[in-house]
PDB file of C-alpha atoms in Angstrom:
ATOM      1  CA  UNK A 115       7.532  16.491  -2.257  1.00 40.00           C
ATOM      2  CA  UNK A 116       6.448  15.618  -5.806  1.00 45.00           C
ATOM      3  CA  UNK A 117       9.616  16.706  -7.441  1.00 48.00           C
ATOM      4  CA  UNK A 118      11.627  14.286  -5.275  1.00 57.00           C
ATOM      5  CA  UNK A 119       9.380  11.305  -6.387  1.00 56.00           C
ATOM      6  CA  UNK A 120       9.485  12.120 -10.018  1.00 59.00           C
ATOM      7  CA  UNK A 121      13.393  12.152 -10.108  1.00 63.00           C
ATOM      8  CA  UNK A 122      13.559   8.561  -8.898  1.00 62.00           C
ATOM      9  CA  UNK A 123      14.909   6.201 -11.642  1.00 67.00           C
ATOM     10  CA  UNK A 124      13.207   3.058 -10.295  1.00 75.00           C
ATOM     11  CA  UNK A 125       9.878   2.673 -12.101  1.00 79.00           C
ATOM     12  CA  UNK A 126       8.058  -0.535 -11.193  1.00 81.00           C
ATOM     13  CA  UNK A 127      10.651  -1.469  -8.686  1.00 86.00           C
ATOM     14  CA  UNK A 128       8.958  -1.368  -5.290  1.00 88.00           C
ATOM     15  CA  UNK A 129       7.017  -4.284  -3.482  1.00 92.00           C
ATOM     16  CA  UNK A 130       5.258  -1.672  -1.276  1.00 93.00           C
ATOM     17  CA  UNK A 131       5.113   2.070  -0.879  1.00 91.00           C
ATOM     18  CA  UNK A 132       4.201   3.006   2.635  1.00 92.00           C
ATOM     19  CA  UNK A 133       3.697   6.431   4.224  1.00 91.00           C
ATOM     20  CA  UNK A 134       2.937   7.644   7.678  1.00 88.00           C
ATOM     21  CA  UNK A 135       1.208  11.101   7.934  1.00 84.00           C
ATOM     22  CA  UNK A 136       2.127  12.172   4.482  1.00 89.00           C
ATOM     23  CA  UNK A 137      -1.326  12.284   2.760  1.00 90.00           C
ATOM     24  CA  UNK A 138      -2.447  14.873   5.283  1.00 87.00           C
ATOM     25  CA  UNK A 139      -0.185  17.367   3.530  1.00 88.00           C
ATOM     26  CA  UNK A 140      -2.000  17.303   0.158  1.00 91.00           C
ATOM     27  CA  UNK A 141      -3.700  20.585   0.068  1.00 91.00           C
ATOM     28  CA  UNK A 142      -5.730  19.996  -3.096  1.00 93.00           C
ATOM     29  CA  UNK A 143      -7.210  16.884  -4.783  1.00 93.00           C
ATOM     30  CA  UNK A 144      -4.946  17.510  -7.806  1.00 95.00           C
ATOM     31  CA  UNK A 145      -1.938  17.156  -5.462  1.00 94.00           C
ATOM     32  CA  UNK A 146      -3.294  14.053  -3.875  1.00 94.00           C
ATOM     33  CA  UNK A 147      -4.025  12.455  -7.207  1.00 95.00           C
ATOM     34  CA  UNK A 148      -0.488  13.329  -8.557  1.00 93.00           C
ATOM     35  CA  UNK A 149       1.047  11.622  -5.424  1.00 93.00           C
ATOM     36  CA  UNK A 150      -1.028   8.506  -6.283  1.00 95.00           C
ATOM     37  CA  UNK A 151       0.113   8.665  -9.869  1.00 94.00           C
ATOM     38  CA  UNK A 152       3.812   8.815  -8.525  1.00 91.00           C
ATOM     39  CA  UNK A 153       3.116   5.896  -6.212  1.00 93.00           C
ATOM     40  CA  UNK A 154       1.580   3.872  -8.970  1.00 94.00           C
ATOM     41  CA  UNK A 155       4.659   4.579 -11.229  1.00 92.00           C
ATOM     42  CA  UNK A 156       7.080   3.195  -8.779  1.00 90.00           C
ATOM     43  CA  UNK A 157       5.117   0.059  -7.554  1.00 93.00           C
ATOM     44  CA  UNK A 158       5.708  -3.230  -9.271  1.00 93.00           C
ATOM     45  CA  UNK A 159       2.598  -4.718 -10.786  1.00 93.00           C
ATOM     46  CA  UNK A 160       0.385  -6.459  -8.172  1.00 94.00           C
ATOM     47  CA  UNK A 161       2.037  -4.724  -5.279  1.00 95.00           C
ATOM     48  CA  UNK A 162       0.473  -2.598  -2.581  1.00 96.00           C
ATOM     49  CA  UNK A 163       0.526   0.916  -1.197  1.00 96.00           C
ATOM     50  CA  UNK A 164      -0.435   1.624   2.470  1.00 96.00           C
ATOM     51  CA  UNK A 165      -0.843   5.031   4.145  1.00 94.00           C
ATOM     52  CA  UNK A 166      -1.434   5.849   7.754  1.00 91.00           C
ATOM     53  CA  UNK A 167      -2.572   9.455   8.743  1.00 85.00           C
ATOM     54  CA  UNK A 168      -4.712  11.169  11.459  1.00 80.00           C
ATOM     55  CA  UNK A 169      -8.345  12.069  10.831  1.00 80.00           C
ATOM     56  CA  UNK A 170     -10.275  14.300  13.257  1.00 75.00           C
ATOM     57  CA  UNK A 171     -13.237  13.062  15.266  1.00 68.00           C
ATOM     58  CA  UNK A 172     -15.884  15.632  15.155  1.00 61.00           C
ATOM     59  CA  UNK A 173     -19.090  15.401  17.297  1.00 56.00           C
ATOM     60  CA  UNK A 174     -20.770  17.134  14.231  1.00 54.00           C
ATOM     61  CA  UNK A 175     -20.025  14.383  11.864  1.00 58.00           C
ATOM     62  CA  UNK A 176     -17.351  14.351   9.080  1.00 65.00           C
ATOM     63  CA  UNK A 177     -15.285  17.378   8.458  1.00 68.00           C
ATOM     64  CA  UNK A 178     -15.826  19.072   5.084  1.00 75.00           C
ATOM     65  CA  UNK A 179     -13.674  17.946   2.195  1.00 80.00           C
ATOM     66  CA  UNK A 180     -10.349  19.809   1.933  1.00 82.00           C
ATOM     67  CA  UNK A 181     -10.741  21.149   5.450  1.00 81.00           C
ATOM     68  CA  UNK A 182      -7.567  22.416   6.936  1.00 80.00           C
ATOM     69  CA  UNK A 183      -6.538  21.753  10.521  1.00 77.00           C
ATOM     70  CA  UNK A 184      -3.913  23.597  12.365  1.00 76.00           C
ATOM     71  CA  UNK A 185      -1.844  21.416  14.725  1.00 73.00           C
ATOM     72  CA  UNK A 186       0.612  22.722  17.278  1.00 73.00           C
ATOM     73  CA  UNK A 187       3.126  20.399  18.614  1.00 72.00           C
ATOM     74  CA  UNK A 188       5.219  21.464  21.633  1.00 74.00           C
ATOM     75  CA  UNK A 189       8.946  20.896  21.712  1.00 76.00           C
ATOM     76  CA  UNK A 190       9.955  19.981  25.292  1.00 75.00           C
ATOM     77  CA  UNK A 191      13.465  19.924  26.528  1.00 76.00           C
ATOM     78  CA  UNK A 192      14.783  17.121  28.618  1.00 78.00           C
ATOM     79  CA  UNK A 193      14.183  19.225  31.680  1.00 80.00           C
ATOM     80  CA  UNK A 194      10.513  19.507  30.752  1.00 74.00           C
ATOM     81  CA  UNK A 195      10.692  23.210  29.489  1.00 76.00           C
ATOM     82  CA  UNK A 196       8.548  24.107  26.474  1.00 72.00           C
ATOM     83  CA  UNK A 197      10.753  25.879  23.899  1.00 70.00           C
ATOM     84  CA  UNK A 198       8.934  26.233  20.622  1.00 69.00           C
ATOM     85  CA  UNK A 199       5.981  24.858  19.016  1.00 74.00           C
ATOM     86  CA  UNK A 200       5.975  22.883  15.572  1.00 78.00           C
ATOM     87  CA  UNK A 201       3.104  24.208  13.548  1.00 81.00           C
ATOM     88  CA  UNK A 202       1.704  21.837  11.024  1.00 77.00           C
ATOM     89  CA  UNK A 203      -1.341  22.115   8.711  1.00 81.00           C
ATOM     90  CA  UNK A 204      -3.067  18.932   7.969  1.00 85.00           C
ATOM     91  CA  UNK A 205      -5.745  18.616   5.198  1.00 88.00           C
ATOM     92  CA  UNK A 206      -8.610  16.277   5.338  1.00 86.00           C
ATOM     93  CA  UNK A 207     -10.605  14.569   2.513  1.00 88.00           C
ATOM     94  CA  UNK A 208     -13.493  12.206   2.696  1.00 87.00           C
ATOM     95  CA  UNK A 209     -13.146   8.586   1.763  1.00 88.00           C
ATOM     96  CA  UNK A 210     -14.602   9.080  -1.806  1.00 91.00           C
ATOM     97  CA  UNK A 211     -12.048  11.797  -2.647  1.00 92.00           C
ATOM     98  CA  UNK A 212      -8.997   9.437  -1.490  1.00 93.00           C
ATOM     99  CA  UNK A 213     -10.633   6.623  -3.675  1.00 95.00           C
ATOM    100  CA  UNK A 214     -11.314   8.693  -6.653  1.00 96.00           C
ATOM    101  CA  UNK A 215      -7.647  10.041  -6.628  1.00 96.00           C
ATOM    102  CA  UNK A 216      -6.148   6.526  -6.284  1.00 97.00           C
ATOM    103  CA  UNK A 217      -8.376   5.071  -8.934  1.00 97.00           C
ATOM    104  CA  UNK A 218      -7.677   7.944 -11.363  1.00 97.00           C
ATOM    105  CA  UNK A 219      -3.977   7.099 -10.927  1.00 96.00           C
ATOM    106  CA  UNK A 220      -4.779   3.435 -11.948  1.00 96.00           C
ATOM    107  CA  UNK A 221      -4.716   1.841  -8.419  1.00 97.00           C
ATOM    108  CA  UNK A 222      -7.372  -0.827  -7.638  1.00 97.00           C
ATOM    109  CA  UNK A 223      -8.781  -2.757  -4.722  1.00 97.00           C
ATOM    110  CA  UNK A 224      -8.882   0.471  -2.640  1.00 97.00           C
ATOM    111  CA  UNK A 225      -9.755   0.250   1.078  1.00 96.00           C
ATOM    112  CA  UNK A 226     -10.209   2.864   3.832  1.00 92.00           C
ATOM    113  CA  UNK A 227     -10.465   1.764   7.364  1.00 90.00           C
ATOM    114  CA  UNK A 228      -9.809   3.184  10.806  1.00 84.00           C
ATOM    115  CA  UNK A 229      -7.172   1.846  13.117  1.00 81.00           C
ATOM    116  CA  UNK A 230      -8.032   1.055  16.739  1.00 78.00           C
ATOM    117  CA  UNK A 231      -6.055   1.161  19.979  1.00 74.00           C
ATOM    118  CA  UNK A 232      -5.929  -2.281  21.644  1.00 78.00           C
ATOM    119  CA  UNK A 233      -7.606  -2.462  25.109  1.00 81.00           C
ATOM    120  CA  UNK A 234      -4.130  -3.134  26.535  1.00 84.00           C
ATOM    121  CA  UNK A 235      -2.855  -0.059  24.814  1.00 75.00           C
ATOM    122  CA  UNK A 236      -5.622   2.074  26.260  1.00 76.00           C
ATOM    123  CA  UNK A 237      -5.199   0.718  29.708  1.00 82.00           C
ATOM    124  CA  UNK A 238      -1.292   1.234  29.387  1.00 81.00           C
ATOM    125  CA  UNK A 239      -1.646   4.791  28.348  1.00 74.00           C
ATOM    126  CA  UNK A 240      -4.740   5.719  30.430  1.00 78.00           C
ATOM    127  CA  UNK A 241      -6.806   6.500  27.657  1.00 76.00           C
ATOM    128  CA  UNK A 242     -10.626   6.245  26.786  1.00 72.00           C
ATOM    129  CA  UNK A 243     -12.071   6.394  23.341  1.00 68.00           C
ATOM    130  CA  UNK A 244     -14.406   9.244  24.253  1.00 68.00           C
ATOM    131  CA  UNK A 245     -11.136  11.438  25.219  1.00 69.00           C
ATOM    132  CA  UNK A 246      -9.538  10.928  21.754  1.00 68.00           C
ATOM    133  CA  UNK A 247      -9.865  13.832  19.224  1.00 69.00           C
ATOM    134  CA  UNK A 248      -8.361  12.032  16.358  1.00 72.00           C
ATOM    135  CA  UNK A 249      -8.092   8.580  14.885  1.00 78.00           C
ATOM    136  CA  UNK A 250      -5.722   6.930  12.569  1.00 84.00           C
ATOM    137  CA  UNK A 251      -7.075   6.256   8.966  1.00 87.00           C
ATOM    138  CA  UNK A 252      -5.488   3.443   6.954  1.00 93.00           C
ATOM    139  CA  UNK A 253      -5.619   3.305   3.226  1.00 95.00           C
ATOM    140  CA  UNK A 254      -4.563   0.462   1.006  1.00 97.00           C
ATOM    141  CA  UNK A 255      -4.543   0.153  -2.775  1.00 97.00           C
ATOM    142  CA  UNK A 256      -2.870  -2.215  -5.225  1.00 97.00           C
ATOM    143  CA  UNK A 257      -1.163  -1.712  -8.714  1.00 96.00           C
ATOM    144  CA  UNK A 258      -2.947  -3.926 -11.094  1.00 95.00           C
ATOM    145  CA  UNK A 259      -0.877  -6.848 -12.787  1.00 91.00           C
ATOM    146  CA  UNK A 260      -2.320  -5.867 -16.035  1.00 76.00           C
ATOM    147  CA  UNK A 261      -0.810  -2.213 -15.796  1.00 49.00           C
ATOM    148  CA  UNK A 262       2.672  -3.364 -16.790  1.00 50.00           C
ATOM    149  CA  UNK A 263       3.016  -1.272 -19.959  1.00 51.00           C
ATOM    150  CA  UNK A 264       0.487   1.382 -19.184  1.00 52.00           C
ATOM    151  CA  UNK A 265       2.105   4.911 -19.130  1.00 53.00           C
ATOM    152  CA  UNK A 266       1.590   6.730 -15.971  1.00 53.00           C
TER     153      UNK A 266
END
């Protein structure tokens, strides 16, 4: 959470800040921007931040900015019995929204791409792209070297 990030005493100490499936929990653009500010605060100048998160595939095009998706993940015992579901809510933003928030936080060289499953991985898991409902988005940005003394 934001409060946990703000209490770290290590400003300008990290070569890389990486997250997996975290940005999907930013329920507002203000929250997303504050997270990018915290990331910029802890990165060393010239270093990178990377983020992986799921984005829905829709036959109707891009989902609306701020769209919330309810995800149920079944918990299955070793015997194969379903016990409970974990309920998650993921929020989705368009590329421009992520870029605006990162740039307002002082990050540069923003890129947004989609990951792909290799042919071998598709075969191994018996998957076809037309059967997938989500894809993995990858965001990368850099803290500029000239930002050493800029307050965040």
